[in-house]
Amino acid sequence: MKSNSLGEFEELVLLMVAALHDEAYGVAILQNLEEKVGKKVNISAIHVALKRLETKSFVKSRYGGITTSRGGRRKKFYVITATGKAALDAQYSLRTSIYQQIPNISFGR
Amino acid sequence: MNRQSPPKYLIQFLRWVCRKEVIEEVEGDLVELYILRARHSSSIARLRLFIDTVKSLRWSNLKKPKLKIYNSIMVSNYLKTGFRNIIRDINFSIINMLGLSLGLAVFILMIIMVNQEYNFDSFHTKADRIFEVVQEFDHAGEPELAAHSSILLSDALKAEIAMVENAVTAHGAASTWMTAKGERFFEEDGIVAGPEFFEIFDFDLKYGDREQVLLNSHSIIIDEQLALKMFAVENPVGELIEIERYGLFTVTGVMEKLPANSYMQFNFILSQDYEVFFEHVASWFPRWFQSWRGNPATTFVLLRDPEAAPQFHQQIEPLLRRNLGEDREINKHTLVNLLDLHFNSGHIGGNVNRFVKGDTTQVKMFVAVAVLVLIMACFNYINITTARSVKRTKEVGIRKSIGAQRRQISGQFLLESALQMLFALIISIGWIYFLVPYFNTITNFNISISLPIVLEVLPIVMLTIVLVSIIAGLYPAIYLSKFSADRILKNSMASGKGGSTMRNALVLTQYTLVIIIVATLIIVNQQYHYLRTKKLGFDSEQLLIVEVNGGGVRNNFQTIKSELLANPDISAVAGFTTVVSSYRDGTSLLAESFEISDTFFPIEFYGMDEDGLKTIDLELLPNASNLDKGLDSTSVYLNETAAALYGGASVVGERITIQEDEDSDFEFKAQVIGIVKDFHYSSLHEPIGPLVLGYLANPFEDIDDIVIRVTGPDLMSAVSFVEHVHNKFDENDVMTWEFLDDMTQRAYNSELIFRDVFVGASMVSLFIALLGITGLTAYNMITKTKEMGIRKVLGARYMQLLKLQGRSFLISLVMATLVASPIIWWLGIYWLENFSYRISLTLLPFTGAFLVVLFGTTITVWLVNHRSVKRNPVDALRYQ
């Protein structure tokens, strides 16, 4: 059985799929991610992440209509599933709970 | 907006490699990104698209080959059908596998041979740093290389030259009688070596300490076979061997038998005990032998860095100068790496007992033959399999109609060819055992088959099997899987006609190869026959040659001669400096020309006693100047070629000057007392050159051969009589003797090998080709059974039916002869250029090869068809 954990990049992609709700497909995710993270991301890396998320059933996909801007190919849209949302929530609460345990330290000079 | 489309080839490539499920997303995204990027710069967009495409080649995106073919149930079904097919058509299978196994056997033999030839001396771990010292001597202005150097060189090198890590002197040991445990053995294959020998070379010792074996004087190391022969025990270390004249030697070690791929060959090693070696030898000889002036030994050096080898001469020049003195010429000393010696030392003279020198041309020739034979065997497989495919079409049709894909069908047939190949491999082991002794006798490759060698070549053999199964199986696989299911099943007997063009082409190629090989054999054989039987200008029949090995015989030659002549079976006896024979050279000297003093031409010298001319039956030209004088130490004969250089017959009576080399102070002046008719004193590779025949007592050479003309019918009893006389005067040596015509033949050994290899190649290739023809004819016979029956009913005669069957082969054969002729012509001319005296190309090789193959084909066709043509046509018509 594959573990249903989330890698860092996968988590970013999943967050972006959730944020772009219903408008999330390869190129859109790429552009938004590059904007947010501020560094170059390769499209095939996103494809791989999406595929993994889909096999873990964190996202589901559907095809859009044919657009001329894509050489006649359809867009493959991704939507986050309930499991995906739950995974994000779990990740988020885990981080927050640990974060809150950090004693109040200051790094003053 | 200017819409640009991305490069088509990249997108097409993507579509070709990516799975259908992902192509939509990947291609779509890539194209969209391209278009977005192309708004800024199309070249960057193209570059990025390229990078993205490459990065998209992920395993999960790629198309996978349909894995169904590896389905174990199907594979076992393929194997089962494969086996059944082999057994059902057992005759065809035998034909197929005989050819394939023979081809494989020859090929594997070739791999073993090449493996051995190219791994000479590689068993020495330091081989890359071991070098042989080669000295460049001057001979009449020509440089002459020899592996000869002073025996003092190795110690001096070790002590004084930084680049030399270690060095050892080695040279041959005299052939001698040895006594062990009261039994006498005559041993000829020994060397004498310094104590460093086993530090440099990795010859394995079975018993004895590598560092000690040669350290003490009077030590002998023998190989395991000698140990068993002399002592009948495995480990005779510590036993004593008495060596004739030298005294007692202690066995300090036992070597393993030297591997066949060792350049140096010997079976015993003596320590350097010069005081006993030279006890009975004239005193100038040991002085020369053990000095810097003498060059009696071979030096091997172990360099610290092999790269430094080219600087060797430069480095040792001061050392040589100091030891040789100021006034002596210093010869150039160079180094040749041990690994290069086997193939690249043909031009280097001198040896330590026996060196195994290889011949790359011979290796290449054999590789070519082996590859051709294997290819022909593959052709057979292709031919027979496609021809038989008629029987398989139904199977293919059914497999296809229940859903087999073309890839699966071709996979099945490839698997079948691999299966047959495996069987063929097993049979080929039998062939190899049968072929190795034959192979070793006709060639000098002397291959041995042992487990380590087999393991070494196994990967290559396996690779060959895989390759051959693919080469041989691919065409049938493609061809058979091409049939469309509905066509096959509709007309129950789809014809195998589609493949017939291919089959004809392959038969044509096979015929061409066979004709080339057979014709070459005929040419080689004609030339060899010519070499053997050409009149040499003297009578070489029934001439017994006895080598003079010891002083006893040399000093008592006149007594021996008169004792020999007392035997009625011996008609003439003469002493020669070297007997005139194509196998051995005379003495190379220089003759001064008449017109201009101090200009010389090279001349070959042979000395003989007054009975020399008579004994070998040389013909003198009629003497113009009426000079009636016998041969003595002031007179010589010239041959016609030499006389021509002196202006012809008028030279008789004149005095000519001969000397050893241009700077020599000594001149030999002699009167020419006659001209002998030109005769072939050297091999027929060479043209006849100028020759001078002098007296046995001459300033250049001493007696070396006794030439005896035997007349009686019983040659062997004459030989034993001569041996009896010889042994009275030399009890230390075994008499070495040979008949002159046998000795002459040895000059043509490489031609003999060449011929024998072609005899083998011709037989094998003809056999394989005829196997193929057998298969095809048999197939034709089956498919045309009905036709034959009908023709017979309508009144066709036996011969007409046979002709019908053989016609297509005859056409192929005629065409093949036409194709092969120019190739044979070129090959023949090319090869014959090696000989000064050669046959001219006639039609015989061409017609001969044609007739041999025609005969073989006819017999084959007849044998295969005889029964069916004779058969009652009613049976034939009932068939099917």
mmCIF file with all atom_site columns, N, CA and C in Angstrom, chain A residues 25-28 30-31 34 40-45 47-48 50-51 63 68-76 78, chain B residues 3 15 19-33 35-37 48 51-52 55-56 58 60-61:
data_model
loop_
_atom_site.group_PDB
_atom_site.id
_atom_site.type_symbol
_atom_site.label_atom_id
_atom_site.label_alt_id
_atom_site.label_comp_id
_atom_site.label_asym_id
_atom_site.label_entity_id
_atom_site.label_seq_id
_atom_site.pdbx_PDB_ins_code
_atom_site.Cartn_x
_atom_site.Cartn_y
_atom_site.Cartn_z
_atom_site.occupancy
_atom_site.B_iso_or_equiv
_atom_site.pdbx_formal_charge
_atom_site.auth_seq_id
_atom_site.auth_comp_id
_atom_site.auth_asym_id
_atom_site.auth_atom_id
_atom_site.pdbx_PDB_model_num
ATOM 1   N N  . TYR A 1 25 ? -5.839  23.569 -13.854 1.00 0.00 ? 25 TYR A N  1
ATOM 2   C CA . TYR A 1 25 ? -5.255  22.602 -14.804 1.00 0.00 ? 25 TYR A CA 1
ATOM 3   C C  . TYR A 1 25 ? -3.774  22.925 -14.909 1.00 0.00 ? 25 TYR A C  1
ATOM 4   N N  . GLY A 1 26 ? -3.020  22.055 -15.577 1.00 0.00 ? 26 GLY A N  1
ATOM 5   C CA . GLY A 1 26 ? -1.566  22.135 -15.587 1.00 0.00 ? 26 GLY A CA 1
ATOM 6   C C  . GLY A 1 26 ? -0.975  23.530 -15.675 1.00 0.00 ? 26 GLY A C  1
ATOM 7   N N  . VAL A 1 27 ? -1.308  24.242 -16.778 1.00 0.00 ? 27 VAL A N  1
ATOM 8   C CA . VAL A 1 27 ? -0.650  25.519 -17.008 1.00 0.00 ? 27 VAL A CA 1
ATOM 9   C C  . VAL A 1 27 ? -1.032  26.546 -15.949 1.00 0.00 ? 27 VAL A C  1
ATOM 10  N N  . ALA A 1 28 ? -2.325  26.561 -15.543 1.00 0.00 ? 28 ALA A N  1
ATOM 11  C CA . ALA A 1 28 ? -2.776  27.516 -14.536 1.00 0.00 ? 28 ALA A CA 1
ATOM 12  C C  . ALA A 1 28 ? -2.048  27.286 -13.222 1.00 0.00 ? 28 ALA A C  1
ATOM 13  N N  . LEU A 1 30 ? 0.813   25.876 -12.839 1.00 0.00 ? 30 LEU A N  1
ATOM 14  C CA . LEU A 1 30 ? 2.211   26.259 -13.038 1.00 0.00 ? 30 LEU A CA 1
ATOM 15  C C  . LEU A 1 30 ? 2.398   27.755 -12.861 1.00 0.00 ? 30 LEU A C  1
ATOM 16  N N  . GLN A 1 31 ? 1.541   28.526 -13.555 1.00 0.00 ? 31 GLN A N  1
ATOM 17  C CA . GLN A 1 31 ? 1.717   29.980 -13.517 1.00 0.00 ? 31 GLN A CA 1
ATOM 18  C C  . GLN A 1 31 ? 1.519   30.530 -12.110 1.00 0.00 ? 31 GLN A C  1
ATOM 19  N N  . GLU A 1 34 ? 4.455   29.505 -9.802  1.00 0.00 ? 34 GLU A N  1
ATOM 20  C CA . GLU A 1 34 ? 5.665   30.274 -10.067 1.00 0.00 ? 34 GLU A CA 1
ATOM 21  C C  . GLU A 1 34 ? 5.556   31.667 -9.460  1.00 0.00 ? 34 GLU A C  1
ATOM 22  N N  . LYS A 1 40 ? 11.255  28.947 -10.814 1.00 0.00 ? 40 LYS A N  1
ATOM 23  C CA . LYS A 1 40 ? 10.798  28.183 -11.977 1.00 0.00 ? 40 LYS A CA 1
ATOM 24  C C  . LYS A 1 40 ? 10.374  26.771 -11.579 1.00 0.00 ? 40 LYS A C  1
ATOM 25  N N  . VAL A 1 41 ? 9.234   26.376 -12.111 1.00 0.00 ? 41 VAL A N  1
ATOM 26  C CA . VAL A 1 41 ? 8.758   25.014 -11.861 1.00 0.00 ? 41 VAL A CA 1
ATOM 27  C C  . VAL A 1 41 ? 8.589   24.350 -13.225 1.00 0.00 ? 41 VAL A C  1
ATOM 28  N N  . ASN A 1 42 ? 8.914   23.081 -13.305 1.00 0.00 ? 42 ASN A N  1
ATOM 29  C CA . ASN A 1 42 ? 8.751   22.398 -14.596 1.00 0.00 ? 42 ASN A CA 1
ATOM 30  C C  . ASN A 1 42 ? 7.375   21.756 -14.699 1.00 0.00 ? 42 ASN A C  1
ATOM 31  N N  . ILE A 1 43 ? 6.789   21.870 -15.885 1.00 0.00 ? 43 ILE A N  1
ATOM 32  C CA . ILE A 1 43 ? 5.422   21.394 -16.073 1.00 0.00 ? 43 ILE A CA 1
ATOM 33  C C  . ILE A 1 43 ? 5.286   19.898 -15.812 1.00 0.00 ? 43 ILE A C  1
ATOM 34  N N  . SER A 1 44 ? 6.369   19.160 -16.188 1.00 0.00 ? 44 SER A N  1
ATOM 35  C CA . SER A 1 44 ? 6.238   17.710 -16.033 1.00 0.00 ? 44 SER A CA 1
ATOM 36  C C  . SER A 1 44 ? 6.259   17.321 -14.559 1.00 0.00 ? 44 SER A C  1
ATOM 37  N N  . ALA A 1 45 ? 6.926   18.151 -13.729 1.00 0.00 ? 45 ALA A N  1
ATOM 38  C CA . ALA A 1 45 ? 6.907   17.882 -12.294 1.00 0.00 ? 45 ALA A CA 1
ATOM 39  C C  . ALA A 1 45 ? 5.482   18.020 -11.762 1.00 0.00 ? 45 ALA A C  1
ATOM 40  N N  . HIS A 1 47 ? 2.763   17.590 -13.567 1.00 0.00 ? 47 HIS A N  1
ATOM 41  C CA . HIS A 1 47 ? 1.998   16.432 -14.048 1.00 0.00 ? 47 HIS A CA 1
ATOM 42  C C  . HIS A 1 47 ? 2.170   15.234 -13.136 1.00 0.00 ? 47 HIS A C  1
ATOM 43  N N  . VAL A 1 48 ? 3.421   15.013 -12.735 1.00 0.00 ? 48 VAL A N  1
ATOM 44  C CA . VAL A 1 48 ? 3.682   13.863 -11.877 1.00 0.00 ? 48 VAL A CA 1
ATOM 45  C C  . VAL A 1 48 ? 2.969   14.015 -10.537 1.00 0.00 ? 48 VAL A C  1
ATOM 46  N N  . LEU A 1 50 ? 0.354   15.777 -9.839  1.00 0.00 ? 50 LEU A N  1
ATOM 47  C CA . LEU A 1 50 ? -1.091  15.635 -10.015 1.00 0.00 ? 50 LEU A CA 1
ATOM 48  C C  . LEU A 1 50 ? -1.483  14.172 -10.128 1.00 0.00 ? 50 LEU A C  1
ATOM 49  N N  . LYS A 1 51 ? -0.657  13.426 -10.880 1.00 0.00 ? 51 LYS A N  1
ATOM 50  C CA . LYS A 1 51 ? -0.970  12.008 -11.058 1.00 0.00 ? 51 LYS A CA 1
ATOM 51  C C  . LYS A 1 51 ? -0.937  11.289 -9.709  1.00 0.00 ? 51 LYS A C  1
ATOM 52  N N  . TYR A 1 63 ? -12.351 16.430 -18.044 1.00 0.00 ? 63 TYR A N  1
ATOM 53  C CA . TYR A 1 63 ? -11.829 17.134 -19.211 1.00 0.00 ? 63 TYR A CA 1
ATOM 54  C C  . TYR A 1 63 ? -12.716 18.307 -19.559 1.00 0.00 ? 63 TYR A C  1
ATOM 55  N N  . THR A 1 68 ? -8.695  26.134 -28.938 1.00 0.00 ? 68 THR A N  1
ATOM 56  C CA . THR A 1 68 ? -7.716  26.276 -30.017 1.00 0.00 ? 68 THR A CA 1
ATOM 57  C C  . THR A 1 68 ? -6.335  26.621 -29.487 1.00 0.00 ? 68 THR A C  1
ATOM 58  N N  . SER A 1 69 ? -6.289  27.245 -28.290 1.00 0.00 ? 69 SER A N  1
ATOM 59  C CA . SER A 1 69 ? -4.986  27.641 -27.766 1.00 0.00 ? 69 SER A CA 1
ATOM 60  C C  . SER A 1 69 ? -4.142  26.449 -27.360 1.00 0.00 ? 69 SER A C  1
ATOM 61  N N  . ARG A 1 70 ? -4.709  25.234 -27.426 1.00 0.00 ? 70 ARG A N  1
ATOM 62  C CA . ARG A 1 70 ? -3.940  24.072 -26.983 1.00 0.00 ? 70 ARG A CA 1
ATOM 63  C C  . ARG A 1 70 ? -3.731  23.064 -28.108 1.00 0.00 ? 70 ARG A C  1
ATOM 64  N N  . GLY A 1 71 ? -3.734  23.547 -29.319 1.00 0.00 ? 71 GLY A N  1
ATOM 65  C CA . GLY A 1 71 ? -3.509  22.633 -30.430 1.00 0.00 ? 71 GLY A CA 1
ATOM 66  C C  . GLY A 1 71 ? -4.570  21.557 -30.503 1.00 0.00 ? 71 GLY A C  1
ATOM 67  N N  . GLY A 1 72 ? -5.797  21.909 -30.110 1.00 0.00 ? 72 GLY A N  1
ATOM 68  C CA . GLY A 1 72 ? -6.891  20.951 -30.234 1.00 0.00 ? 72 GLY A CA 1
ATOM 69  C C  . GLY A 1 72 ? -7.005  19.971 -29.095 1.00 0.00 ? 72 GLY A C  1
ATOM 70  N N  . ARG A 1 73 ? -6.160  20.148 -28.089 1.00 0.00 ? 73 ARG A N  1
ATOM 71  C CA . ARG A 1 73 ? -6.249  19.239 -26.947 1.00 0.00 ? 73 ARG A CA 1
ATOM 72  C C  . ARG A 1 73 ? -7.141  19.848 -25.871 1.00 0.00 ? 73 ARG A C  1
ATOM 73  N N  . ARG A 1 74 ? -7.804  18.955 -25.100 1.00 0.00 ? 74 ARG A N  1
ATOM 74  C CA . ARG A 1 74 ? -8.685  19.460 -24.046 1.00 0.00 ? 74 ARG A CA 1
ATOM 75  C C  . ARG A 1 74 ? -7.888  19.741 -22.789 1.00 0.00 ? 74 ARG A C  1
ATOM 76  N N  . LYS A 1 75 ? -8.415  20.677 -21.954 1.00 0.00 ? 75 LYS A N  1
ATOM 77  C CA . LYS A 1 75 ? -7.795  20.902 -20.645 1.00 0.00 ? 75 LYS A CA 1
ATOM 78  C C  . LYS A 1 75 ? -8.238  19.808 -19.701 1.00 0.00 ? 75 LYS A C  1
ATOM 79  N N  . LYS A 1 76 ? -7.300  19.388 -18.834 1.00 0.00 ? 76 LYS A N  1
ATOM 80  C CA . LYS A 1 76 ? -7.692  18.427 -17.816 1.00 0.00 ? 76 LYS A CA 1
ATOM 81  C C  . LYS A 1 76 ? -7.780  19.187 -16.492 1.00 0.00 ? 76 LYS A C  1
ATOM 82  N N  . TYR A 1 78 ? -8.634  19.777 -12.508 1.00 0.00 ? 78 TYR A N  1
ATOM 83  C CA . TYR A 1 78 ? -8.565  19.020 -11.263 1.00 0.00 ? 78 TYR A CA 1
ATOM 84  C C  . TYR A 1 78 ? -9.371  19.731 -10.181 1.00 0.00 ? 78 TYR A C  1
ATOM 85  N N  . ARG B 2 3  ? -0.438  33.682 -34.226 1.00 0.00 ? 3  ARG B N  1
ATOM 86  C CA . ARG B 2 3  ? -0.424  32.380 -33.547 1.00 0.00 ? 3  ARG B CA 1
ATOM 87  C C  . ARG B 2 3  ? 0.633   31.482 -34.167 1.00 0.00 ? 3  ARG B C  1
ATOM 88  N N  . ARG B 2 15 ? 3.575   12.089 -29.077 1.00 0.00 ? 15 ARG B N  1
ATOM 89  C CA . ARG B 2 15 ? 2.421   11.220 -29.330 1.00 0.00 ? 15 ARG B CA 1
ATOM 90  C C  . ARG B 2 15 ? 2.877   9.784  -29.511 1.00 0.00 ? 15 ARG B C  1
ATOM 91  N N  . ARG B 2 19 ? 1.635   7.406  -23.481 1.00 0.00 ? 19 ARG B N  1
ATOM 92  C CA . ARG B 2 19 ? 0.397   6.626  -23.421 1.00 0.00 ? 19 ARG B CA 1
ATOM 93  C C  . ARG B 2 19 ? -0.784  7.500  -23.805 1.00 0.00 ? 19 ARG B C  1
ATOM 94  N N  . LYS B 2 20 ? -1.806  6.848  -24.309 1.00 0.00 ? 20 LYS B N  1
ATOM 95  C CA . LYS B 2 20 ? -2.994  7.587  -24.728 1.00 0.00 ? 20 LYS B CA 1
ATOM 96  C C  . LYS B 2 20 ? -3.612  8.366  -23.575 1.00 0.00 ? 20 LYS B C  1
ATOM 97  N N  . GLU B 2 21 ? -3.569  7.771  -22.380 1.00 0.00 ? 21 GLU B N  1
ATOM 98  C CA . GLU B 2 21 ? -4.237  8.363  -21.219 1.00 0.00 ? 21 GLU B CA 1
ATOM 99  C C  . GLU B 2 21 ? -3.623  9.693  -20.813 1.00 0.00 ? 21 GLU B C  1
ATOM 100 N N  . VAL B 2 22 ? -2.328  9.847  -21.089 1.00 0.00 ? 22 VAL B N  1
ATOM 101 C CA . VAL B 2 22 ? -1.699  11.073 -20.604 1.00 0.00 ? 22 VAL B CA 1
ATOM 102 C C  . VAL B 2 22 ? -1.434  12.077 -21.707 1.00 0.00 ? 22 VAL B C  1
ATOM 103 N N  . ILE B 2 23 ? -1.510  11.635 -22.954 1.00 0.00 ? 23 ILE B N  1
ATOM 104 C CA . ILE B 2 23 ? -1.076  12.515 -24.034 1.00 0.00 ? 23 ILE B CA 1
ATOM 105 C C  . ILE B 2 23 ? -1.915  13.787 -24.092 1.00 0.00 ? 23 ILE B C  1
ATOM 106 N N  . GLU B 2 24 ? -3.246  13.628 -23.799 1.00 0.00 ? 24 GLU B N  1
ATOM 107 C CA . GLU B 2 24 ? -4.163  14.770 -23.829 1.00 0.00 ? 24 GLU B CA 1
ATOM 108 C C  . GLU B 2 24 ? -3.644  15.906 -22.939 1.00 0.00 ? 24 GLU B C  1
ATOM 109 N N  . GLU B 2 25 ? -3.346  15.530 -21.701 1.00 0.00 ? 25 GLU B N  1
ATOM 110 C CA . GLU B 2 25 ? -2.927  16.539 -20.725 1.00 0.00 ? 25 GLU B CA 1
ATOM 111 C C  . GLU B 2 25 ? -1.535  17.072 -21.044 1.00 0.00 ? 25 GLU B C  1
ATOM 112 N N  . VAL B 2 26 ? -0.601  16.157 -21.269 1.00 0.00 ? 26 VAL B N  1
ATOM 113 C CA . VAL B 2 26 ? 0.781   16.581 -21.456 1.00 0.00 ? 26 VAL B CA 1
ATOM 114 C C  . VAL B 2 26 ? 0.917   17.427 -22.710 1.00 0.00 ? 26 VAL B C  1
ATOM 115 N N  . GLU B 2 27 ? 0.388   16.924 -23.819 1.00 0.00 ? 27 GLU B N  1
ATOM 116 C CA . GLU B 2 27 ? 0.548   17.665 -25.063 1.00 0.00 ? 27 GLU B CA 1
ATOM 117 C C  . GLU B 2 27 ? -0.161  19.011 -24.986 1.00 0.00 ? 27 GLU B C  1
ATOM 118 N N  . GLY B 2 28 ? -1.369  18.969 -24.409 1.00 0.00 ? 28 GLY B N  1
ATOM 119 C CA . GLY B 2 28 ? -2.132  20.201 -24.296 1.00 0.00 ? 28 GLY B CA 1
ATOM 120 C C  . GLY B 2 28 ? -1.382  21.248 -23.510 1.00 0.00 ? 28 GLY B C  1
ATOM 121 N N  . ASP B 2 29 ? -0.877  20.854 -22.340 1.00 0.00 ? 29 ASP B N  1
ATOM 122 C CA . ASP B 2 29 ? -0.174  21.816 -21.491 1.00 0.00 ? 29 ASP B CA 1
ATOM 123 C C  . ASP B 2 29 ? 1.095   22.323 -22.160 1.00 0.00 ? 29 ASP B C  1
ATOM 124 N N  . LEU B 2 30 ? 1.827   21.409 -22.787 1.00 0.00 ? 30 LEU B N  1
ATOM 125 C CA . LEU B 2 30 ? 3.075   21.827 -23.425 1.00 0.00 ? 30 LEU B CA 1
ATOM 126 C C  . LEU B 2 30 ? 2.811   22.822 -24.542 1.00 0.00 ? 30 LEU B C  1
ATOM 127 N N  . VAL B 2 31 ? 1.774   22.541 -25.337 1.00 0.00 ? 31 VAL B N  1
ATOM 128 C CA . VAL B 2 31 ? 1.473   23.433 -26.458 1.00 0.00 ? 31 VAL B CA 1
ATOM 129 C C  . VAL B 2 31 ? 1.015   24.792 -25.940 1.00 0.00 ? 31 VAL B C  1
ATOM 130 N N  . GLU B 2 32 ? 0.193   24.765 -24.907 1.00 0.00 ? 32 GLU B N  1
ATOM 131 C CA . GLU B 2 32 ? -0.299  26.033 -24.367 1.00 0.00 ? 32 GLU B CA 1
ATOM 132 C C  . GLU B 2 32 ? 0.863   26.871 -23.838 1.00 0.00 ? 32 GLU B C  1
ATOM 133 N N  . LEU B 2 33 ? 1.762   26.216 -23.105 1.00 0.00 ? 33 LEU B N  1
ATOM 134 C CA . LEU B 2 33 ? 2.927   26.926 -22.575 1.00 0.00 ? 33 LEU B CA 1
ATOM 135 C C  . LEU B 2 33 ? 3.777   27.482 -23.707 1.00 0.00 ? 33 LEU B C  1
ATOM 136 N N  . ILE B 2 35 ? 2.833   28.359 -26.664 1.00 0.00 ? 35 ILE B N  1
ATOM 137 C CA . ILE B 2 35 ? 2.210   29.523 -27.296 1.00 0.00 ? 35 ILE B CA 1
ATOM 138 C C  . ILE B 2 35 ? 2.354   30.755 -26.411 1.00 0.00 ? 35 ILE B C  1
ATOM 139 N N  . LEU B 2 36 ? 2.176   30.550 -25.081 1.00 0.00 ? 36 LEU B N  1
ATOM 140 C CA . LEU B 2 36 ? 2.357   31.669 -24.147 1.00 0.00 ? 36 LEU B CA 1
ATOM 141 C C  . LEU B 2 36 ? 3.766   32.224 -24.250 1.00 0.00 ? 36 LEU B C  1
ATOM 142 N N  . ARG B 2 37 ? 4.761   31.296 -24.256 1.00 0.00 ? 37 ARG B N  1
ATOM 143 C CA . ARG B 2 37 ? 6.154   31.734 -24.257 1.00 0.00 ? 37 ARG B CA 1
ATOM 144 C C  . ARG B 2 37 ? 6.551   32.334 -25.599 1.00 0.00 ? 37 ARG B C  1
ATOM 145 N N  . ARG B 2 48 ? 12.507  25.695 -24.548 1.00 0.00 ? 48 ARG B N  1
ATOM 146 C CA . ARG B 2 48 ? 11.798  25.231 -23.349 1.00 0.00 ? 48 ARG B CA 1
ATOM 147 C C  . ARG B 2 48 ? 10.898  24.039 -23.679 1.00 0.00 ? 48 ARG B C  1
ATOM 148 N N  . ILE B 2 51 ? 13.052  21.052 -23.715 1.00 0.00 ? 51 ILE B N  1
ATOM 149 C CA . ILE B 2 51 ? 13.379  20.605 -22.357 1.00 0.00 ? 51 ILE B CA 1
ATOM 150 C C  . ILE B 2 51 ? 12.168  19.923 -21.718 1.00 0.00 ? 51 ILE B C  1
ATOM 151 N N  . ASP B 2 52 ? 11.001  20.569 -21.871 1.00 0.00 ? 52 ASP B N  1
ATOM 152 C CA . ASP B 2 52 ? 9.790   19.999 -21.268 1.00 0.00 ? 52 ASP B CA 1
ATOM 153 C C  . ASP B 2 52 ? 9.490   18.620 -21.850 1.00 0.00 ? 52 ASP B C  1
ATOM 154 N N  . LYS B 2 55 ? 11.799  16.177 -20.375 1.00 0.00 ? 55 LYS B N  1
ATOM 155 C CA . LYS B 2 55 ? 11.463  15.914 -18.975 1.00 0.00 ? 55 LYS B CA 1
ATOM 156 C C  . LYS B 2 55 ? 10.149  15.153 -18.824 1.00 0.00 ? 55 LYS B C  1
ATOM 157 N N  . SER B 2 56 ? 9.342   15.222 -19.854 1.00 0.00 ? 56 SER B N  1
ATOM 158 C CA . SER B 2 56 ? 8.069   14.496 -19.760 1.00 0.00 ? 56 SER B CA 1
ATOM 159 C C  . SER B 2 56 ? 8.217   13.008 -20.050 1.00 0.00 ? 56 SER B C  1
ATOM 160 N N  . ARG B 2 58 ? 8.735   10.458 -18.671 1.00 0.00 ? 58 ARG B N  1
ATOM 161 C CA . ARG B 2 58 ? 8.789   9.696  -17.422 1.00 0.00 ? 58 ARG B CA 1
ATOM 162 C C  . ARG B 2 58 ? 8.194   8.329  -17.639 1.00 0.00 ? 58 ARG B C  1
ATOM 163 N N  . SER B 2 60 ? 6.081   6.701  -16.098 1.00 0.00 ? 60 SER B N  1
ATOM 164 C CA . SER B 2 60 ? 4.629   6.558  -15.989 1.00 0.00 ? 60 SER B CA 1
ATOM 165 C C  . SER B 2 60 ? 3.920   7.118  -17.210 1.00 0.00 ? 60 SER B C  1
ATOM 166 N N  . ASN B 2 61 ? 4.606   7.974  -17.984 1.00 0.00 ? 61 ASN B N  1
ATOM 167 C CA . ASN B 2 61 ? 3.971   8.545  -19.170 1.00 0.00 ? 61 ASN B CA 1
ATOM 168 C C  . ASN B 2 61 ? 4.147   7.692  -20.413 1.00 0.00 ? 61 ASN B C  1
#
